[in-house]
Amino acid sequence: MQSYSQTVSPPTRFWETFADRLRRFFTQHPFFIRLRHWEYWPFGVVYFPIFLYWLWLSLKARSFFFFSAANPSIESGGLLGESKWDILRRIPEDFRPKTLFFRKDTPEETLLEDAFHQKFAFPLIAKPDVGERGWRVEKLENREQLSQYVQTTPGDFLLQEYVDEPLELGVFYYRMPGEPGGIVSSIVQKEFLTIRGNGRNCVEELIQQNERAILQLPALREKYVDILHQILPAGETLTLVSIGNHSRGTKFLNANHLITPELTRLFDRISQPVDGFYFGRYDLRCRSVADLYAGKTIRILELNGAGAEPAHIYHPGSSIREAYRVLFHHWRVLYDISRANHRRGVPYMRLPEAVRLWKRIRALKS
């Protein structure tokens, strides 16, 4: 019996190979992956309709910076340039991880001494005090990585104990000024970028089989240069990125089914002591859903204000139409809260303040 390779003519094999390469190009090239999934589209493209709505709300409020009144205790209301440390230290101590704030020019020995007194241990999380979308958030495994981070950080930064709890969530909460209770309007569950071994393919090949990992390929090749060609045993998993940020490959899953009256009351209890906070998203880790409902083992990593998104909209396969419905609703709520606070005497940010803030942020990233 003739083999398949003997019966197929060279031209046929050529076209089959060409078709396979073409298929892989259209399915694995980063451009086409992003094109097929709106969650990867550029921020300016997705948010253009929201920009138009912001203009309309600004005209109604007679201020382009109406959002700054949403959270009076947070700079710019938490849309841009706010201090993570200033916000985090307002959260009840029982719910926040051990965190230290350092100025950019802090000597490394002073930093290590402070960390020693707080009984910090590696790994640690380092993050800029001012930054968004996972910019310069790093998991540090040893003193060498810490030293490199300190030497290269462009501004003030935080060191935070690594919270090694399996469940990471983003819980969006808002409350009208003067009201005793608020609303939990969105919960997103974060699934870290992970590959699973099959005993045949090396780490780099497994990365190239994962769409989300392909989009992180340059950074992953640099990070895992020493093990790229190792075969991952069957069933063994490797977490490629342990930072729960969408721009770093984390999958955002709709977990709104977790919203209950009891959970809302818990976040009322957490939020009310945070003076001047009415609108934003808690990013947290905890051990289980049961612990979440019980208010146990919860560690709030960050609290984001007016610039926060109800991130469940990025659930894979969700429609952009539904995302706009949710975003427009939350911007309307942001407007209503800001107007209510303004009537209570909270001023809107003025143009000179906004210009100074913008220049300060640009200087940090230049």
Short mmCIF file of N, CA and C in Angstrom, two decimals, residues 103-258:
data_model
loop_
_atom_site.label_atom_id
_atom_site.label_comp_id
_atom_site.label_asym_id
_atom_site.label_seq_id
_atom_site.Cartn_x
_atom_site.Cartn_y
_atom_site.Cartn_z
N ARG A 103 9.58 57.19 49.02
CA ARG A 103 9.92 58.22 48.05
C ARG A 103 10.92 57.66 47.04
N LYS A 104 10.95 58.27 45.88
CA LYS A 104 11.82 57.80 44.80
C LYS A 104 13.28 57.69 45.24
N ASP A 105 13.75 58.67 46.02
CA ASP A 105 15.17 58.74 46.37
C ASP A 105 15.49 58.05 47.70
N THR A 106 14.60 57.18 48.21
CA THR A 106 14.87 56.48 49.46
C THR A 106 16.08 55.56 49.31
N PRO A 107 17.08 55.67 50.16
CA PRO A 107 18.23 54.76 50.08
C PRO A 107 17.77 53.31 50.24
N GLU A 108 18.43 52.43 49.52
CA GLU A 108 18.01 51.04 49.53
C GLU A 108 18.13 50.42 50.91
N GLU A 109 19.15 50.78 51.67
CA GLU A 109 19.31 50.22 53.01
C GLU A 109 18.17 50.65 53.93
N THR A 110 17.72 51.89 53.80
CA THR A 110 16.58 52.35 54.60
C THR A 110 15.33 51.57 54.24
N LEU A 111 15.15 51.34 52.95
CA LEU A 111 14.00 50.58 52.47
C LEU A 111 14.01 49.17 53.06
N LEU A 112 15.16 48.51 53.00
CA LEU A 112 15.27 47.14 53.51
C LEU A 112 15.05 47.09 55.02
N GLU A 113 15.53 48.10 55.71
CA GLU A 113 15.35 48.15 57.17
C GLU A 113 13.87 48.29 57.52
N ASP A 114 13.16 49.16 56.81
CA ASP A 114 11.73 49.33 57.07
C ASP A 114 10.97 48.05 56.76
N ALA A 115 11.34 47.40 55.65
CA ALA A 115 10.68 46.16 55.27
C ALA A 115 10.95 45.06 56.31
N PHE A 116 12.16 45.02 56.85
CA PHE A 116 12.53 44.04 57.87
C PHE A 116 11.69 44.24 59.13
N HIS A 117 11.52 45.50 59.54
CA HIS A 117 10.74 45.78 60.75
C HIS A 117 9.27 45.41 60.57
N GLN A 118 8.77 45.47 59.35
CA GLN A 118 7.39 45.09 59.07
C GLN A 118 7.26 43.60 58.78
N LYS A 119 8.38 42.86 58.90
CA LYS A 119 8.40 41.41 58.70
C LYS A 119 7.95 41.02 57.28
N PHE A 120 8.38 41.81 56.31
CA PHE A 120 8.10 41.48 54.92
C PHE A 120 8.98 40.30 54.51
N ALA A 121 8.48 39.52 53.57
CA ALA A 121 9.25 38.41 53.02
C ALA A 121 8.97 38.33 51.52
N PHE A 122 9.96 37.87 50.77
CA PHE A 122 9.76 37.68 49.33
C PHE A 122 8.85 36.47 49.10
N PRO A 123 8.03 36.55 48.03
CA PRO A 123 7.96 37.62 47.03
C PRO A 123 7.19 38.84 47.54
N LEU A 124 7.48 39.98 46.93
CA LEU A 124 6.80 41.24 47.23
C LEU A 124 6.18 41.80 45.96
N ILE A 125 5.20 42.65 46.13
CA ILE A 125 4.64 43.38 45.00
C ILE A 125 5.12 44.83 45.09
N ALA A 126 5.69 45.31 44.00
CA ALA A 126 6.10 46.71 43.90
C ALA A 126 5.22 47.38 42.86
N LYS A 127 4.79 48.59 43.16
CA LYS A 127 3.94 49.32 42.21
C LYS A 127 4.17 50.82 42.39
N PRO A 128 4.06 51.57 41.31
CA PRO A 128 4.20 53.02 41.43
C PRO A 128 3.04 53.61 42.23
N ASP A 129 3.31 54.66 42.96
CA ASP A 129 2.24 55.30 43.73
C ASP A 129 1.23 55.95 42.79
N VAL A 130 1.68 56.39 41.63
CA VAL A 130 0.79 56.97 40.63
C VAL A 130 0.98 56.17 39.35
N GLY A 131 -0.07 55.54 38.89
CA GLY A 131 0.01 54.73 37.67
C GLY A 131 -1.29 54.00 37.44
N GLU A 132 -1.49 53.53 36.22
CA GLU A 132 -2.72 52.85 35.89
C GLU A 132 -2.46 51.73 34.91
N ARG A 133 -3.45 50.83 34.78
CA ARG A 133 -3.42 49.71 33.83
C ARG A 133 -2.17 48.83 33.97
N GLY A 134 -1.77 48.61 35.21
CA GLY A 134 -0.67 47.68 35.48
C GLY A 134 0.71 48.20 35.17
N TRP A 135 0.82 49.51 34.89
CA TRP A 135 2.13 50.09 34.54
C TRP A 135 3.11 49.94 35.69
N ARG A 136 4.21 49.24 35.43
CA ARG A 136 5.32 49.05 36.36
C ARG A 136 4.93 48.33 37.65
N VAL A 137 3.86 47.55 37.61
CA VAL A 137 3.53 46.68 38.74
C VAL A 137 4.31 45.39 38.55
N GLU A 138 5.11 45.03 39.54
CA GLU A 138 6.00 43.86 39.40
C GLU A 138 5.95 42.98 40.65
N LYS A 139 6.05 41.68 40.41
CA LYS A 139 6.24 40.73 41.51
C LYS A 139 7.74 40.50 41.64
N LEU A 140 8.29 40.81 42.81
CA LEU A 140 9.73 40.72 43.05
C LEU A 140 10.04 39.47 43.87
N GLU A 141 10.93 38.64 43.34
CA GLU A 141 11.21 37.35 43.97
C GLU A 141 12.40 37.38 44.91
N ASN A 142 13.27 38.37 44.78
CA ASN A 142 14.49 38.38 45.59
C ASN A 142 15.03 39.81 45.71
N ARG A 143 16.11 39.93 46.48
CA ARG A 143 16.68 41.26 46.74
C ARG A 143 17.25 41.88 45.47
N GLU A 144 17.80 41.06 44.59
CA GLU A 144 18.36 41.60 43.34
C GLU A 144 17.28 42.29 42.52
N GLN A 145 16.10 41.66 42.40
CA GLN A 145 15.00 42.26 41.65
C GLN A 145 14.49 43.52 42.34
N LEU A 146 14.47 43.49 43.68
CA LEU A 146 14.06 44.67 44.42
C LEU A 146 15.03 45.83 44.17
N SER A 147 16.32 45.53 44.21
CA SER A 147 17.33 46.56 43.98
C SER A 147 17.19 47.16 42.58
N GLN A 148 16.95 46.31 41.59
CA GLN A 148 16.78 46.80 40.22
C GLN A 148 15.54 47.68 40.10
N TYR A 149 14.46 47.29 40.79
CA TYR A 149 13.23 48.09 40.74
C TYR A 149 13.47 49.46 41.36
N VAL A 150 14.11 49.48 42.51
CA VAL A 150 14.38 50.75 43.20
C VAL A 150 15.22 51.68 42.32
N GLN A 151 16.20 51.12 41.63
CA GLN A 151 17.10 51.93 40.81
C GLN A 151 16.44 52.47 39.54
N THR A 152 15.40 51.79 39.07
CA THR A 152 14.80 52.18 37.79
C THR A 152 13.43 52.84 37.92
N THR A 153 12.86 52.84 39.12
CA THR A 153 11.53 53.43 39.27
C THR A 153 11.59 54.94 39.04
N PRO A 154 10.65 55.50 38.28
CA PRO A 154 10.70 56.92 37.96
C PRO A 154 10.07 57.81 39.02
N GLY A 155 9.40 57.23 40.02
CA GLY A 155 8.72 58.07 41.01
C GLY A 155 8.53 57.33 42.31
N ASP A 156 7.73 57.91 43.21
CA ASP A 156 7.42 57.26 44.48
C ASP A 156 6.73 55.92 44.22
N PHE A 157 6.90 54.99 45.15
CA PHE A 157 6.36 53.64 44.91
C PHE A 157 5.95 52.98 46.22
N LEU A 158 5.22 51.87 46.08
CA LEU A 158 4.76 51.09 47.21
C LEU A 158 5.39 49.71 47.18
N LEU A 159 5.65 49.18 48.36
CA LEU A 159 5.98 47.76 48.52
C LEU A 159 4.84 47.13 49.29
N GLN A 160 4.35 46.02 48.78
CA GLN A 160 3.17 45.38 49.37
C GLN A 160 3.43 43.90 49.54
N GLU A 161 3.00 43.36 50.67
CA GLU A 161 3.15 41.91 50.84
C GLU A 161 2.38 41.20 49.73
N TYR A 162 2.93 40.10 49.27
CA TYR A 162 2.26 39.32 48.23
C TYR A 162 1.14 38.51 48.88
N VAL A 163 -0.07 38.78 48.45
CA VAL A 163 -1.24 38.09 49.00
C VAL A 163 -1.48 36.84 48.17
N ASP A 164 -1.12 35.70 48.72
CA ASP A 164 -1.17 34.45 47.97
C ASP A 164 -2.49 33.73 48.22
N GLU A 165 -3.58 34.41 47.90
CA GLU A 165 -4.91 33.80 48.00
C GLU A 165 -5.39 33.49 46.59
N PRO A 166 -6.13 32.41 46.40
CA PRO A 166 -6.44 31.93 45.04
C PRO A 166 -7.48 32.74 44.27
N LEU A 167 -8.31 33.50 44.97
CA LEU A 167 -9.43 34.17 44.30
C LEU A 167 -9.15 35.67 44.22
N GLU A 168 -9.04 36.20 43.00
CA GLU A 168 -8.85 37.64 42.81
C GLU A 168 -10.07 38.21 42.11
N LEU A 169 -10.63 39.27 42.70
CA LEU A 169 -11.87 39.86 42.22
C LEU A 169 -11.74 41.37 42.11
N GLY A 170 -12.54 41.95 41.23
CA GLY A 170 -12.72 43.39 41.19
C GLY A 170 -14.18 43.68 41.47
N VAL A 171 -14.46 44.37 42.57
CA VAL A 171 -15.84 44.61 43.01
C VAL A 171 -16.15 46.09 42.86
N PHE A 172 -17.08 46.39 41.95
CA PHE A 172 -17.45 47.79 41.71
C PHE A 172 -18.60 48.17 42.64
N TYR A 173 -18.41 49.33 43.32
CA TYR A 173 -19.36 49.77 44.33
C TYR A 173 -19.60 51.26 44.15
N TYR A 174 -20.86 51.69 44.30
CA TYR A 174 -21.14 53.12 44.34
C TYR A 174 -22.28 53.41 45.32
N ARG A 175 -22.29 54.64 45.81
CA ARG A 175 -23.30 55.06 46.80
C ARG A 175 -23.57 56.55 46.61
N MET A 176 -24.83 56.92 46.58
CA MET A 176 -25.18 58.32 46.46
C MET A 176 -24.86 59.04 47.77
N PRO A 177 -24.33 60.26 47.70
CA PRO A 177 -24.04 61.03 48.92
C PRO A 177 -25.29 61.18 49.80
N GLY A 178 -25.10 60.94 51.08
CA GLY A 178 -26.21 61.06 52.02
C GLY A 178 -26.98 59.77 52.22
N GLU A 179 -26.76 58.78 51.35
CA GLU A 179 -27.47 57.51 51.48
C GLU A 179 -26.68 56.55 52.37
N PRO A 180 -27.36 55.78 53.21
CA PRO A 180 -26.65 54.86 54.11
C PRO A 180 -26.11 53.62 53.40
N GLY A 181 -26.76 53.22 52.30
CA GLY A 181 -26.35 52.01 51.60
C GLY A 181 -26.06 52.28 50.14
N GLY A 182 -25.22 51.44 49.56
CA GLY A 182 -24.85 51.60 48.16
C GLY A 182 -25.24 50.40 47.33
N ILE A 183 -24.58 50.26 46.19
CA ILE A 183 -24.88 49.20 45.24
C ILE A 183 -23.57 48.57 44.76
N VAL A 184 -23.51 47.25 44.78
CA VAL A 184 -22.44 46.52 44.10
C VAL A 184 -22.97 46.24 42.70
N SER A 185 -22.38 46.87 41.70
CA SER A 185 -22.92 46.81 40.34
C SER A 185 -22.15 45.88 39.42
N SER A 186 -20.99 45.41 39.84
CA SER A 186 -20.17 44.57 38.96
C SER A 186 -19.16 43.80 39.80
N ILE A 187 -18.98 42.54 39.44
CA ILE A 187 -17.88 41.75 40.00
C ILE A 187 -17.18 41.03 38.86
N VAL A 188 -15.88 41.20 38.80
CA VAL A 188 -15.09 40.49 37.80
C VAL A 188 -14.15 39.53 38.54
N GLN A 189 -14.05 38.31 38.04
CA GLN A 189 -13.09 37.34 38.56
C GLN A 189 -11.91 37.29 37.61
N LYS A 190 -10.71 37.31 38.16
CA LYS A 190 -9.51 37.37 37.34
C LYS A 190 -8.84 36.00 37.28
N GLU A 191 -8.56 35.58 36.06
CA GLU A 191 -7.91 34.29 35.82
C GLU A 191 -6.54 34.56 35.22
N PHE A 192 -5.50 34.24 35.95
CA PHE A 192 -4.14 34.58 35.52
C PHE A 192 -3.74 33.82 34.26
N LEU A 193 -2.82 34.41 33.53
CA LEU A 193 -2.31 33.82 32.29
C LEU A 193 -1.49 32.57 32.63
N THR A 194 -1.97 31.41 32.18
CA THR A 194 -1.38 30.13 32.56
C THR A 194 -1.32 29.20 31.35
N ILE A 195 -0.29 28.36 31.32
CA ILE A 195 -0.22 27.29 30.32
C ILE A 195 -0.15 25.95 31.05
N ARG A 196 -0.63 24.90 30.38
CA ARG A 196 -0.62 23.55 30.95
C ARG A 196 0.20 22.63 30.05
N GLY A 197 1.11 21.89 30.67
CA GLY A 197 1.98 21.00 29.92
C GLY A 197 1.26 19.78 29.38
N ASN A 198 1.78 19.24 28.28
CA ASN A 198 1.23 18.00 27.71
C ASN A 198 2.30 16.92 27.53
N GLY A 199 3.53 17.21 27.99
CA GLY A 199 4.61 16.25 27.88
C GLY A 199 5.25 16.19 26.51
N ARG A 200 4.77 17.01 25.56
CA ARG A 200 5.32 16.98 24.20
C ARG A 200 5.90 18.35 23.80
N ASN A 201 5.15 19.41 24.08
CA ASN A 201 5.54 20.74 23.63
C ASN A 201 6.36 21.48 24.69
N CYS A 202 7.31 22.27 24.19
CA CYS A 202 8.11 23.09 25.10
C CYS A 202 7.32 24.32 25.52
N VAL A 203 7.85 25.08 26.46
CA VAL A 203 7.15 26.24 27.01
C VAL A 203 6.82 27.25 25.91
N GLU A 204 7.77 27.53 25.03
CA GLU A 204 7.51 28.51 23.98
C GLU A 204 6.40 28.05 23.05
N GLU A 205 6.36 26.76 22.71
CA GLU A 205 5.30 26.24 21.85
C GLU A 205 3.94 26.34 22.52
N LEU A 206 3.90 26.07 23.83
CA LEU A 206 2.64 26.18 24.56
C LEU A 206 2.16 27.63 24.61
N ILE A 207 3.09 28.55 24.76
CA ILE A 207 2.74 29.97 24.75
C ILE A 207 2.11 30.34 23.41
N GLN A 208 2.70 29.83 22.33
CA GLN A 208 2.23 30.17 20.99
C GLN A 208 0.90 29.50 20.65
N GLN A 209 0.42 28.60 21.50
CA GLN A 209 -0.89 27.98 21.31
C GLN A 209 -1.99 28.70 22.09
N ASN A 210 -1.61 29.72 22.82
CA ASN A 210 -2.54 30.45 23.68
C ASN A 210 -2.67 31.88 23.17
N GLU A 211 -3.86 32.28 22.72
CA GLU A 211 -4.03 33.60 22.12
C GLU A 211 -3.62 34.71 23.07
N ARG A 212 -4.03 34.60 24.32
CA ARG A 212 -3.70 35.66 25.27
C ARG A 212 -2.19 35.73 25.50
N ALA A 213 -1.55 34.58 25.50
CA ALA A 213 -0.10 34.54 25.71
C ALA A 213 0.64 35.07 24.50
N ILE A 214 0.11 34.82 23.31
CA ILE A 214 0.76 35.33 22.09
C ILE A 214 0.89 36.85 22.15
N LEU A 215 -0.13 37.52 22.70
CA LEU A 215 -0.10 38.98 22.78
C LEU A 215 0.95 39.47 23.77
N GLN A 216 1.42 38.60 24.64
CA GLN A 216 2.46 38.96 25.62
C GLN A 216 3.82 38.35 25.25
N LEU A 217 3.93 37.83 24.03
CA LEU A 217 5.08 37.01 23.67
C LEU A 217 6.43 37.68 23.88
N PRO A 218 6.65 38.93 23.44
CA PRO A 218 7.98 39.53 23.65
C PRO A 218 8.38 39.58 25.13
N ALA A 219 7.46 39.99 25.99
CA ALA A 219 7.77 40.07 27.42
C ALA A 219 7.98 38.68 28.02
N LEU A 220 7.19 37.70 27.56
CA LEU A 220 7.33 36.35 28.10
C LEU A 220 8.64 35.70 27.65
N ARG A 221 9.05 35.95 26.43
CA ARG A 221 10.33 35.40 25.96
C ARG A 221 11.49 35.95 26.80
N GLU A 222 11.39 37.21 27.16
CA GLU A 222 12.45 37.81 27.99
C GLU A 222 12.42 37.26 29.40
N LYS A 223 11.22 37.10 29.96
CA LYS A 223 11.09 36.64 31.34
C LYS A 223 11.48 35.18 31.49
N TYR A 224 11.13 34.33 30.49
CA TYR A 224 11.35 32.89 30.61
C TYR A 224 12.42 32.39 29.65
N VAL A 225 13.38 33.23 29.36
CA VAL A 225 14.42 32.88 28.39
C VAL A 225 15.14 31.59 28.75
N ASP A 226 15.27 31.30 30.04
CA ASP A 226 16.03 30.12 30.48
C ASP A 226 15.26 28.81 30.35
N ILE A 227 13.93 28.89 30.20
CA ILE A 227 13.16 27.64 30.18
C ILE A 227 12.28 27.54 28.93
N LEU A 228 12.44 28.42 27.98
CA LEU A 228 11.58 28.43 26.79
C LEU A 228 11.54 27.10 26.07
N HIS A 229 12.67 26.38 26.05
CA HIS A 229 12.76 25.15 25.27
C HIS A 229 12.64 23.89 26.13
N GLN A 230 12.25 24.08 27.38
CA GLN A 230 12.01 22.93 28.24
C GLN A 230 10.62 22.35 27.98
N ILE A 231 10.50 21.02 28.06
CA ILE A 231 9.21 20.36 27.91
C ILE A 231 8.48 20.42 29.24
N LEU A 232 7.26 20.95 29.22
CA LEU A 232 6.48 21.00 30.46
C LEU A 232 5.75 19.66 30.63
N PRO A 233 5.95 18.98 31.76
CA PRO A 233 5.32 17.66 31.96
C PRO A 233 3.80 17.73 31.83
N ALA A 234 3.21 16.63 31.41
CA ALA A 234 1.76 16.56 31.23
C ALA A 234 1.04 16.88 32.53
N GLY A 235 0.08 17.80 32.45
CA GLY A 235 -0.73 18.17 33.61
C GLY A 235 -0.13 19.26 34.47
N GLU A 236 1.15 19.56 34.30
CA GLU A 236 1.79 20.60 35.11
C GLU A 236 1.43 21.98 34.54
N THR A 237 1.09 22.91 35.43
CA THR A 237 0.73 24.26 35.00
C THR A 237 1.83 25.25 35.36
N LEU A 238 1.95 26.26 34.53
CA LEU A 238 2.90 27.34 34.76
C LEU A 238 2.16 28.66 34.64
N THR A 239 2.09 29.40 35.75
CA THR A 239 1.47 30.72 35.72
C THR A 239 2.49 31.70 35.15
N LEU A 240 2.17 32.22 33.97
CA LEU A 240 3.12 33.07 33.27
C LEU A 240 3.17 34.48 33.84
N VAL A 241 2.02 35.01 34.25
CA VAL A 241 1.94 36.36 34.80
C VAL A 241 1.04 36.30 36.03
N SER A 242 1.55 36.76 37.16
CA SER A 242 0.78 36.68 38.41
C SER A 242 0.25 38.05 38.83
N ILE A 243 0.22 38.99 37.89
CA ILE A 243 -0.36 40.31 38.12
C ILE A 243 -1.72 40.34 37.45
N GLY A 244 -2.78 40.60 38.23
CA GLY A 244 -4.13 40.51 37.71
C GLY A 244 -4.57 41.71 36.91
N ASN A 245 -3.89 41.97 35.81
CA ASN A 245 -4.22 43.11 34.97
C ASN A 245 -4.54 42.66 33.56
N HIS A 246 -5.59 43.21 32.99
CA HIS A 246 -6.04 42.79 31.66
C HIS A 246 -4.96 43.02 30.61
N SER A 247 -4.23 44.12 30.72
CA SER A 247 -3.19 44.44 29.74
C SER A 247 -1.99 43.52 29.84
N ARG A 248 -1.93 42.70 30.91
CA ARG A 248 -0.82 41.75 31.08
C ARG A 248 -1.27 40.32 30.77
N GLY A 249 -2.46 40.16 30.20
CA GLY A 249 -2.91 38.84 29.78
C GLY A 249 -3.92 38.16 30.68
N THR A 250 -4.26 38.78 31.81
CA THR A 250 -5.24 38.18 32.71
C THR A 250 -6.61 38.14 32.04
N LYS A 251 -7.31 37.02 32.20
CA LYS A 251 -8.66 36.88 31.65
C LYS A 251 -9.66 37.41 32.67
N PHE A 252 -10.56 38.30 32.23
CA PHE A 252 -11.58 38.87 33.09
C PHE A 252 -12.90 38.13 32.85
N LEU A 253 -13.45 37.55 33.92
CA LEU A 253 -14.66 36.74 33.83
C LEU A 253 -15.81 37.41 34.58
N ASN A 254 -16.98 37.38 33.98
CA ASN A 254 -18.17 37.95 34.59
C ASN A 254 -18.56 37.12 35.81
N ALA A 255 -18.51 37.75 37.00
CA ALA A 255 -18.88 37.04 38.23
C ALA A 255 -20.03 37.76 38.94
N ASN A 256 -20.91 38.40 38.17
CA ASN A 256 -22.02 39.14 38.76
C ASN A 256 -23.00 38.24 39.50
N HIS A 257 -22.93 36.94 39.24
CA HIS A 257 -23.79 36.01 39.97
C HIS A 257 -23.46 35.98 41.47
N LEU A 258 -22.30 36.53 41.84
CA LEU A 258 -21.90 36.55 43.25
C LEU A 258 -22.54 37.70 44.03
#
